[in-house]
Short mmCIF file of C-alpha atoms and ligand atoms in Angstrom, two decimals:
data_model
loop_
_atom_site.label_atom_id
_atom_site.label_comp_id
_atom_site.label_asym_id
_atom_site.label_seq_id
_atom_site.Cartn_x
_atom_site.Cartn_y
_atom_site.Cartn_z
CA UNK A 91 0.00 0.00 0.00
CA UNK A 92 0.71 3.66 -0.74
CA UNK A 93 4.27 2.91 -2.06
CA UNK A 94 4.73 5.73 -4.61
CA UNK A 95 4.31 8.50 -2.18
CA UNK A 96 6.83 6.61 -0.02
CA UNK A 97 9.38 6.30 -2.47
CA UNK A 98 8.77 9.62 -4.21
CA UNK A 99 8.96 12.05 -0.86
CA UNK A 100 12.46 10.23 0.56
CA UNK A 101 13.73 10.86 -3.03
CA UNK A 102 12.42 14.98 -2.89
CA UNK A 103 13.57 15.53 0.55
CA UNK A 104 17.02 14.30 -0.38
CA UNK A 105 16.89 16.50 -3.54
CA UNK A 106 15.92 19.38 -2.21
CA UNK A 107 19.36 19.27 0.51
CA UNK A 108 21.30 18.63 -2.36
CA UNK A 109 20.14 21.34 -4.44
CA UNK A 110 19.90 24.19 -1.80
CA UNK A 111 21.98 27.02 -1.33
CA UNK A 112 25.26 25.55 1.28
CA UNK A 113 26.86 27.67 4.23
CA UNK A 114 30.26 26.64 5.06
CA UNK A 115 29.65 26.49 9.34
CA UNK A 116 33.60 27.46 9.98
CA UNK A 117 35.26 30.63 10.32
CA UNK A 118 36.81 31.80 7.58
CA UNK A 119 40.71 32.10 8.46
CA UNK A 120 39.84 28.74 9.62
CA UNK A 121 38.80 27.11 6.58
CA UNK A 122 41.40 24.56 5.42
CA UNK A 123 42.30 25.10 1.97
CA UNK A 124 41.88 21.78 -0.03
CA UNK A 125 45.63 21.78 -0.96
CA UNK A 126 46.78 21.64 2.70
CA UNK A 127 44.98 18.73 3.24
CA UNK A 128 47.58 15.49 3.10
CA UNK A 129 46.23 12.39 0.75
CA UNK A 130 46.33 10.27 2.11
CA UNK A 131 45.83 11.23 5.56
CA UNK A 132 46.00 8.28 8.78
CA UNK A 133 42.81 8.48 10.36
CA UNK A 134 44.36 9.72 13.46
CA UNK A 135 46.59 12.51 11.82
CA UNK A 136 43.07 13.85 9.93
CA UNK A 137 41.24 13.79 13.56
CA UNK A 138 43.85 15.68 15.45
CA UNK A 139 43.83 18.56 12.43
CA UNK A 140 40.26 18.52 12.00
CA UNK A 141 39.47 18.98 15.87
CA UNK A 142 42.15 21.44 16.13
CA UNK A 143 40.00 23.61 13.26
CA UNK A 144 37.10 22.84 14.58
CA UNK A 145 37.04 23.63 18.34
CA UNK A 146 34.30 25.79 18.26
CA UNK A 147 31.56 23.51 16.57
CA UNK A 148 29.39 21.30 18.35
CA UNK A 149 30.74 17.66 19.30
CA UNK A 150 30.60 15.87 15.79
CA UNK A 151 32.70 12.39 17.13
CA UNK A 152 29.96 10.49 16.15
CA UNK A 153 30.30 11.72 12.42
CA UNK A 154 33.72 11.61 12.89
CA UNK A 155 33.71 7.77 13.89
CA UNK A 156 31.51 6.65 11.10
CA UNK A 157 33.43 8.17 8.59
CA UNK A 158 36.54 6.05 9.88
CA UNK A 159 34.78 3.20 9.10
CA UNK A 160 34.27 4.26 5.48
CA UNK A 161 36.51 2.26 3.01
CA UNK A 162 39.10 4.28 2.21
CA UNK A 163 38.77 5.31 -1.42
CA UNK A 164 38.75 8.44 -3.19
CA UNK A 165 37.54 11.27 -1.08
CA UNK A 166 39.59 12.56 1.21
CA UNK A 167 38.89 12.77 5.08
CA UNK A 168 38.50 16.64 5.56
CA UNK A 169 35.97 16.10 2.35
CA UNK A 170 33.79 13.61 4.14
CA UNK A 171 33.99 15.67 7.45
CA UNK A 172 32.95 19.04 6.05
CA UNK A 173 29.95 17.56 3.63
CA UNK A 174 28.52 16.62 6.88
CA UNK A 175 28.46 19.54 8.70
CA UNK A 176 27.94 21.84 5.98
CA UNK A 177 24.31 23.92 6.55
CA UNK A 178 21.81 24.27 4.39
CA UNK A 179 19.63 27.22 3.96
CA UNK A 180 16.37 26.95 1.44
CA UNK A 181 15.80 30.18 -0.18
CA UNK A 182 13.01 31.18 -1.90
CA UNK A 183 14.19 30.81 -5.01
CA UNK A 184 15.22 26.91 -4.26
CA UNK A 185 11.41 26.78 -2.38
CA UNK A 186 9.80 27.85 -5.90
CA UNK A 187 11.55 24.83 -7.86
CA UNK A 188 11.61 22.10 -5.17
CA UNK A 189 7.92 23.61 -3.71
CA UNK A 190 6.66 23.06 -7.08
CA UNK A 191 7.95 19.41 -7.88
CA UNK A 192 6.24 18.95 -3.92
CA UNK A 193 2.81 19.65 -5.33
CA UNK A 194 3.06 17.58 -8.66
CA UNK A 195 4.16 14.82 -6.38
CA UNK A 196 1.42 15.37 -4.02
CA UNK A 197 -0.78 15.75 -7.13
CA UNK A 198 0.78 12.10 -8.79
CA UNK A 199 -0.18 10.88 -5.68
CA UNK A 200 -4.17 11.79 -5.43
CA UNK A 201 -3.98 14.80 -2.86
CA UNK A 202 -6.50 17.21 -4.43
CA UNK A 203 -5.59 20.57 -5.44
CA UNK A 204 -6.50 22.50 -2.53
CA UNK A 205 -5.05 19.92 -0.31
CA UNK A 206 -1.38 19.93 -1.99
CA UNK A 207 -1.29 24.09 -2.23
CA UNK A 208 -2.46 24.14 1.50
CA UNK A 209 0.24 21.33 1.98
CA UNK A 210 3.23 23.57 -0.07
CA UNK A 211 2.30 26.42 1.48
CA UNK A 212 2.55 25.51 5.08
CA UNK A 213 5.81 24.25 4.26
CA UNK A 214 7.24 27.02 2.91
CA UNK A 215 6.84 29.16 5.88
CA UNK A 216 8.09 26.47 8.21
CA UNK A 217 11.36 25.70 6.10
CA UNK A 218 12.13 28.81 3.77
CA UNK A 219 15.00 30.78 5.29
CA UNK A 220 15.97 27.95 8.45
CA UNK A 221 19.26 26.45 8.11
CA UNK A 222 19.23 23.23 8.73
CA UNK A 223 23.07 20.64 9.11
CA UNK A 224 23.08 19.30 5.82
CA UNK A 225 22.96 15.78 7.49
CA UNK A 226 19.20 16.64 9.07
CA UNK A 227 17.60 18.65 6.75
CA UNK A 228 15.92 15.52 4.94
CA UNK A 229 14.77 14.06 8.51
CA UNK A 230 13.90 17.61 9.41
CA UNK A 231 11.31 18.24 6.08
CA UNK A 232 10.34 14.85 6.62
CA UNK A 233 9.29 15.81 10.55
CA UNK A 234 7.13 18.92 9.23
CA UNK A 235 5.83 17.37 6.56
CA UNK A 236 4.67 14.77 8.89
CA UNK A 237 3.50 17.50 10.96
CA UNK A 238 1.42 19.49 8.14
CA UNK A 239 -0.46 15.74 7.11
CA UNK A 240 -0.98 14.84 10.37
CA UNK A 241 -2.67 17.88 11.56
CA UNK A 242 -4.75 17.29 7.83
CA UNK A 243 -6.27 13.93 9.01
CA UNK A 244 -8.84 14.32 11.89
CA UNK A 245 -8.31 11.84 14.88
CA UNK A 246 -10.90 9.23 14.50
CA UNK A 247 -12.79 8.21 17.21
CA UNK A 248 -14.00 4.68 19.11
CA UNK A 249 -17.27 3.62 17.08
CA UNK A 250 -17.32 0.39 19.77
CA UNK A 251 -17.24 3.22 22.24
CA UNK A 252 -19.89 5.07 20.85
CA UNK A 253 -22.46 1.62 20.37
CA UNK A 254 -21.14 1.12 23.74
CA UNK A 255 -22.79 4.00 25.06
CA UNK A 256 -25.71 3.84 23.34
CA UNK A 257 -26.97 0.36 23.91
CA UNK A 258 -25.52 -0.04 27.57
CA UNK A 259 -28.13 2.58 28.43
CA UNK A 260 -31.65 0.89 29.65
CA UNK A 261 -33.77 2.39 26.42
CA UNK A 262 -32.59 -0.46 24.44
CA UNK A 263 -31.71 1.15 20.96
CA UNK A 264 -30.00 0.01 18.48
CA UNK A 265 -27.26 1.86 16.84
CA UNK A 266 -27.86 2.95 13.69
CA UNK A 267 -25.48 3.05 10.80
CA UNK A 268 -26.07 3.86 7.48
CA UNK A 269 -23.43 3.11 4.27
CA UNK A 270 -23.62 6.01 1.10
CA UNK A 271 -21.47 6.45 -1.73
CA UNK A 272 -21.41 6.08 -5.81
CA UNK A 273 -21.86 2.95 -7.35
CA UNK A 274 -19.20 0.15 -6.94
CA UNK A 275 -17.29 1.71 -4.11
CA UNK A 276 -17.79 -1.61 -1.50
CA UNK A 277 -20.71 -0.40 0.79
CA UNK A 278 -22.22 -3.78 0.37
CA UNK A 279 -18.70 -5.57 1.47
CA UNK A 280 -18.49 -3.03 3.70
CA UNK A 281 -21.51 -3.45 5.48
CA UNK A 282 -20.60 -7.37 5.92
CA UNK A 283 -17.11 -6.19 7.17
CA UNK A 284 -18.31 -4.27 9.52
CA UNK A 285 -20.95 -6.10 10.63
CA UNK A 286 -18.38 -9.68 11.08
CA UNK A 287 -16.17 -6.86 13.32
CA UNK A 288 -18.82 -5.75 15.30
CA UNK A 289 -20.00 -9.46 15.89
CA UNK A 290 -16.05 -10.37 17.04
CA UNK A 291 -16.75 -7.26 19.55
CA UNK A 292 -20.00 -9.05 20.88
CA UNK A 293 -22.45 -6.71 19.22
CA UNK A 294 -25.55 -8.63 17.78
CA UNK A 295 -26.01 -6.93 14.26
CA UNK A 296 -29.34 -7.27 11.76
CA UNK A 297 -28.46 -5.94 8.46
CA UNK A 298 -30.59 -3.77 6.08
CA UNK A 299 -31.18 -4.64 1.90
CA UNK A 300 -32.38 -1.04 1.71
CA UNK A 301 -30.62 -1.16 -2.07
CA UNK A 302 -33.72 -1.72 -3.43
CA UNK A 303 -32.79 -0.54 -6.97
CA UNK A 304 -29.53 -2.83 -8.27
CA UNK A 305 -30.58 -5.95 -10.08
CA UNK A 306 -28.98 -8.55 -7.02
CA UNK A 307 -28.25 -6.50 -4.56
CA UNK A 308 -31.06 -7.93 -1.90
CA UNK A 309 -29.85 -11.64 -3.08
CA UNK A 310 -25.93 -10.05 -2.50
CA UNK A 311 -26.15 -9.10 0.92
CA UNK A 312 -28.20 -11.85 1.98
CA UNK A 313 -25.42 -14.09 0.73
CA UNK A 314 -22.85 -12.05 3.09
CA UNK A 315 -25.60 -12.33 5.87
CA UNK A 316 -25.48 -15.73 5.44
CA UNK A 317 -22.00 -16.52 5.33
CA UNK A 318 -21.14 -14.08 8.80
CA UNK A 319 -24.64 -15.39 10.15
CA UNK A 320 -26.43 -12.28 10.25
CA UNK A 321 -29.93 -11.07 9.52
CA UNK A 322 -31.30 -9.63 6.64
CA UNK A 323 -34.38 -7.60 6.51
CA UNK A 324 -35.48 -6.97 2.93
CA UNK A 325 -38.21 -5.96 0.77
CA UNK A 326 -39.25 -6.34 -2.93
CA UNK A 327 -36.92 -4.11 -5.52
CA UNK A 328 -38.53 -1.21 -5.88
CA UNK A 329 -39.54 -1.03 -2.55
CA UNK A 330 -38.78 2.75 -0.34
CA UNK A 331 -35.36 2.27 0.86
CA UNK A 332 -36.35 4.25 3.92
CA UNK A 333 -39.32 2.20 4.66
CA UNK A 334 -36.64 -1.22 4.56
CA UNK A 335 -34.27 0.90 6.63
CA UNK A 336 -37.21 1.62 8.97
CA UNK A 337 -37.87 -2.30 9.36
CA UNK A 338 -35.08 -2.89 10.38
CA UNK A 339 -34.91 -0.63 13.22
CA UNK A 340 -38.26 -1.86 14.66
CA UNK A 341 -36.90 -5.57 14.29
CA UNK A 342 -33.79 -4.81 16.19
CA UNK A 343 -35.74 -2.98 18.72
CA UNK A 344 -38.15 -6.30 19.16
CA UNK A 345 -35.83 -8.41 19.09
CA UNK A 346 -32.78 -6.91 21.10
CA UNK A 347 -30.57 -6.54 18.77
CA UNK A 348 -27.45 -3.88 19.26
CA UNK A 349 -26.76 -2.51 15.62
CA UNK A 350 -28.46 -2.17 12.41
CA UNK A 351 -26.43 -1.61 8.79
CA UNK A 352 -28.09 -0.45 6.49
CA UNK A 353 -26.54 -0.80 3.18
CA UNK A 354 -27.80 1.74 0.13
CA UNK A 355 -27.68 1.81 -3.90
CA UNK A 356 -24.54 3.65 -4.98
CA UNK A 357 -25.78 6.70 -6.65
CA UNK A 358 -23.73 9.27 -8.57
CA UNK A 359 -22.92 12.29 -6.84
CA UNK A 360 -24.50 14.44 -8.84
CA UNK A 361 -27.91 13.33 -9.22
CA UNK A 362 -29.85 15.28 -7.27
CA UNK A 363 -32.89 13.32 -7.34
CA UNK A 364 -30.79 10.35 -5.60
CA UNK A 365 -29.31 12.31 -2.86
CA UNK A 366 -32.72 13.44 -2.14
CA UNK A 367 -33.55 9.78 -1.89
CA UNK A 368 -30.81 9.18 0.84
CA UNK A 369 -31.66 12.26 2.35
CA UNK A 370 -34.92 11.02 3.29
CA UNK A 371 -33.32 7.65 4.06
CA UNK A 372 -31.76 9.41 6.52
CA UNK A 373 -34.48 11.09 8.15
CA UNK A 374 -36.65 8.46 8.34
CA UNK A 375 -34.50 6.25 10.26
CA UNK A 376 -32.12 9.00 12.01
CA UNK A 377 -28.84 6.58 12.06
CA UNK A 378 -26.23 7.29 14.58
CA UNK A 379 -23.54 7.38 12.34
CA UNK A 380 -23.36 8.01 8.54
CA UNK A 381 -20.36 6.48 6.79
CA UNK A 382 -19.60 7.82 3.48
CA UNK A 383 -17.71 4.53 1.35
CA UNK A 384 -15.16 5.90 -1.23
CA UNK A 385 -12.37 4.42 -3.29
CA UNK A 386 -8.53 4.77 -2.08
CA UNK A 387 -7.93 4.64 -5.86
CA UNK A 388 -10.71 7.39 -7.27
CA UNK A 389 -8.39 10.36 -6.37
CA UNK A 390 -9.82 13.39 -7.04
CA UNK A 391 -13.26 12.40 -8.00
CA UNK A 392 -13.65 11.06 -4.91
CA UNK A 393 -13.80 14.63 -3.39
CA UNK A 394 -16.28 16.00 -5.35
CA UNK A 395 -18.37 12.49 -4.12
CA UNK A 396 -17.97 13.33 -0.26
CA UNK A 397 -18.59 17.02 -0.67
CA UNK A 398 -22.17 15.95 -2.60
CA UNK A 399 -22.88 12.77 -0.10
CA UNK A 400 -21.95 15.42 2.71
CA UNK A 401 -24.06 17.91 1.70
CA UNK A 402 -26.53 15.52 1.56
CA UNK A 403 -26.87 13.99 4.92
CA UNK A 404 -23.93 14.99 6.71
CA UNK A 405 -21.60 12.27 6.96
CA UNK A 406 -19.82 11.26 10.57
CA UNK A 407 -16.85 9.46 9.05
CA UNK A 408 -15.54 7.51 6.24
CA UNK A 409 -14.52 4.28 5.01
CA UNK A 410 -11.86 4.06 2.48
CA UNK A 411 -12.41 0.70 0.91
CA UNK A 412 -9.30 -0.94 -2.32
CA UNK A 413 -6.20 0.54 -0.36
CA UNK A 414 -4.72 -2.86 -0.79
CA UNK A 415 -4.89 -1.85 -4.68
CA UNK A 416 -3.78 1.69 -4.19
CA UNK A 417 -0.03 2.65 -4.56
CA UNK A 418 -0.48 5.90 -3.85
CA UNK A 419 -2.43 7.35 -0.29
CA UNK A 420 -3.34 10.58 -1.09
CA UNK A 421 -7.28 10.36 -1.43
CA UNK A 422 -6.98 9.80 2.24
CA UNK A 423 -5.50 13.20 3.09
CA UNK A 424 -7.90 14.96 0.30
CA UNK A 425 -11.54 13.49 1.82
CA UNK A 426 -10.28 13.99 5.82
CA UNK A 427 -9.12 17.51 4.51
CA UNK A 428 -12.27 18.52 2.38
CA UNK A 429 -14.81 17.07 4.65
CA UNK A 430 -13.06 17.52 8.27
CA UNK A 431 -14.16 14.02 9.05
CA UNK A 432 -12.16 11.07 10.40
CA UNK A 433 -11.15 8.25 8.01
CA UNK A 434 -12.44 5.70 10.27
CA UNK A 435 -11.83 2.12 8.45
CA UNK A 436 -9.50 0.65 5.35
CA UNK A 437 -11.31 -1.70 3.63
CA UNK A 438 -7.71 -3.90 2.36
CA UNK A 439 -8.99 -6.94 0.44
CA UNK A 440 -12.16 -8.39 -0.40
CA UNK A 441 -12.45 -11.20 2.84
CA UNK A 442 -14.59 -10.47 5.53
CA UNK A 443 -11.54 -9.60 8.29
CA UNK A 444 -9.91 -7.49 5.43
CA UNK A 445 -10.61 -4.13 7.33
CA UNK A 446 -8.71 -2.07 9.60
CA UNK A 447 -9.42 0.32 11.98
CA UNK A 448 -8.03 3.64 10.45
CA UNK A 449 -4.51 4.16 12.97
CA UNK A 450 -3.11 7.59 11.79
CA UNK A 451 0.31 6.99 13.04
CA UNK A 452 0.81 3.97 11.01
CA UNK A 453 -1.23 5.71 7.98
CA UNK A 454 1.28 8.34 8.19
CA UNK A 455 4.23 5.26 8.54
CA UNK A 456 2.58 3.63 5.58
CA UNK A 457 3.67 7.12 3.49
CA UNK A 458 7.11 7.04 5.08
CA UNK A 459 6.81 9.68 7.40
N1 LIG B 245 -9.53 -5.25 -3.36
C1 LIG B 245 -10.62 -4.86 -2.72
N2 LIG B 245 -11.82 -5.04 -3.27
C2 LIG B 245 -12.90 -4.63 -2.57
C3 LIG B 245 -12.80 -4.02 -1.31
N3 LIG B 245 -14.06 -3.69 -0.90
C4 LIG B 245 -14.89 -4.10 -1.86
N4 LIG B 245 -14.23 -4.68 -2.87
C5 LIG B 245 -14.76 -5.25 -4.13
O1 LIG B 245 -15.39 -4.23 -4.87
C6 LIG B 245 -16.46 -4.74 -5.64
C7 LIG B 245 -17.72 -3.93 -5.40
O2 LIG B 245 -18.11 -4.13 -4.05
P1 LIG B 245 -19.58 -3.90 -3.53
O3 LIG B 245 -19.56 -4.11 -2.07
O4 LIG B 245 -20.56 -4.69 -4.31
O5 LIG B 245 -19.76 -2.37 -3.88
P2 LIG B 245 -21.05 -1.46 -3.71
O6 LIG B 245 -20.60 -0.11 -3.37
O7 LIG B 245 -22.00 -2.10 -2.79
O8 LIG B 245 -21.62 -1.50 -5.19
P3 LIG B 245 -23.08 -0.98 -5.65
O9 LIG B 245 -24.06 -1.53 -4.70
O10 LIG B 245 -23.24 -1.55 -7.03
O11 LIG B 245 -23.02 0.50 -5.67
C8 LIG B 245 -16.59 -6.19 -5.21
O12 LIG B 245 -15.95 -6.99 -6.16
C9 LIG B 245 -15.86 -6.26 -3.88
O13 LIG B 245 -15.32 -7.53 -3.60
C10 LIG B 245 -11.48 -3.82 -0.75
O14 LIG B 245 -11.28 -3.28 0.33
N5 LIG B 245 -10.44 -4.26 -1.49
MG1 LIG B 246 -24.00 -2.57 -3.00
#
């Protein structure tokens, strides 16, 4: 998963301390002219000159030591020494080149437009004009770049908690969720997913065939009720989604049943007959959470999807089903950014236990930050 933004930033962040404008730390009258410098030089001969140069800079030993164990080859010690504690400064002028090839990488990598300018520009004011030791500088962009996505993706939050404390109390109501999205995004998988997780958790489930509309989808989800032994309440096709959505609820209220899925037709986000259809879906049966189901792979399209879906019926969260199939991450950051809703599941695979629990740290590992 998400490989290519991996790959891609280590490679910027290395190019961008290669390319930038370099400071030479030392003094000037203490600046050892390359044709002083004795090739070769004994390891302890070059340590003894370069400390005697270099009392006044910070302890660099450790530098020093693992330079020792370099083969010795071609470039002379004092070279080695001084390349790693040159400084770095980015100037504006480097910012406008490397801050550029940092949004087409974001873009490559399905981070919307707003998301990679917001992105770019947050980094320039936290990097343009610091020095940084040559040696850091590609940690140090990685740590605020780290910083900027991390802050982009809202914390998700403990749906077990949340059933928790709505069924523990003595009314006896189910929890309510309720799956949108376009067509052939995985809120019918999804729904099983989440349904087989809850049941691991010891949540009794009844799912709801409120896609009334796609040839098989009733006959679909009752297969995946089947198979993770869970009910299905259905109606005919054709029949109000809300109304099958509605029977539900009143089943899992009879029959003590913790939560009800109810699974939806994908619609396209721009029909806005359809979204009034969910709309009303969503008033009728008042669900405790609404999870909007997107692709990992869509991209950009996918934001113009959670805008409409959230627009619609105001969505608590969202699942981000295919990341097993997506090389690149970004649609993550774009949707959390655009919608300020957590990611709050990864569908990865097409088995029932392929979903995780959206874990921003290891999201933000996953990029190689
Ligand atoms: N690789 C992979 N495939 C998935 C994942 N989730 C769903 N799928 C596959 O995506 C296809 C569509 O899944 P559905 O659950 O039918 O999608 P849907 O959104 O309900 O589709 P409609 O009801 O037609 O809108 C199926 O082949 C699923 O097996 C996932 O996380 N990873
Ligand atoms: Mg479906």
């Amino acid at each position: 998963m998400f490989k290519f933004f991996k790959d891609k930033i280590g490679r910027w962040a290395k190019k961008i301390s290669e390319g930038s404008e370099v400071k030479d730390l030392r003094e000037p009258e203490k600046i050892v002219e390359k044709k002083e410098i004795p090739v070769p030089m004994k390891f302890n001969e070059g340590m003894k000159q370069f400390q005697s140069d270099t009392d006044k800079l910070e302890d660099i030993s450790e530098e020093v030591e693992e330079i020792a164990k370099e083969e010795p080859g071609t470039r002379g010690f004092f070279e080695k020494v001084t390349s790693r504690i040159q400084k770095v400064k980015i100037s504006d002028d480097d910012f406008e080149i490397y801050g550029e090839e940092l949004r087409m990488l974001l873009l490559e990598n399905n981070v919307a437009f707003e998301v990679a300018d917001k992105v770019v520009a947050q980094l320039e004011g936290e990097i343009v004009g610091k020095e940084f030791l040559r040696k850091e500088i590609e940690a140090e962009i990685r740590d605020v770049l780290k910083g900027i996505i991390s802050d982009i993706l809202i914390e998700p939050f403990d749906i077990v908690e949340r059933i928790k404390e709505k069924t523990q109390d003595q009314s006896k109501e189910p929890f309510i969720f309720l799956f949108v999205g376009t067509n052939g995004t995985g809120k019918t998988t999804t729904v099983a997913k989440i349904a087989s997780f809850l049941t691991k958790k010891g949540f009794s489930c009844v799912l709801a065939a409120a896609d009334t509309f796609r040839a098989a989808s009733i006959e679909q989800l009752k297969y995946h009720g089947k198979r993770i032994d869970v009910k299905v309440i259905s109606q005919d096709y054709g029949a109000d989604p809300a109304s099958v959505g509605f029977d539900a609820i009143q089943y899992a209220k009879k029959n003590f049943i913790d939560c009800v899925l109810i699974d939806t037709a994908g619609r396209m986000h721009t029909s806005k007959n359809l979204l009034k259809e969910i709309e009303k879906v969503a008033k009728v049966c008042k669900p405790d959470l609404k999870f909007f189901v997107g692709e990992s792979i869509t991209g950009n399209d996918a934001v113009e999807q959670v805008k409409s879906f959230d627009w619609a019926v105001q969505i608590d969260g969202i699942v981000l089903t295919k990341a097993d199939i997506d090389e690149k991450g970004g649609t993550a950051l774009s949707l959390g950014y655009v919608t300020k809703k957590p990611i709050l599941f990864l569908g990865t695979g097409q088995e029932y236990n392929k979903i995780e629990v959206f874990n921003k740290e290891k999201f933000l590992k996953e990029l190689g930050l």
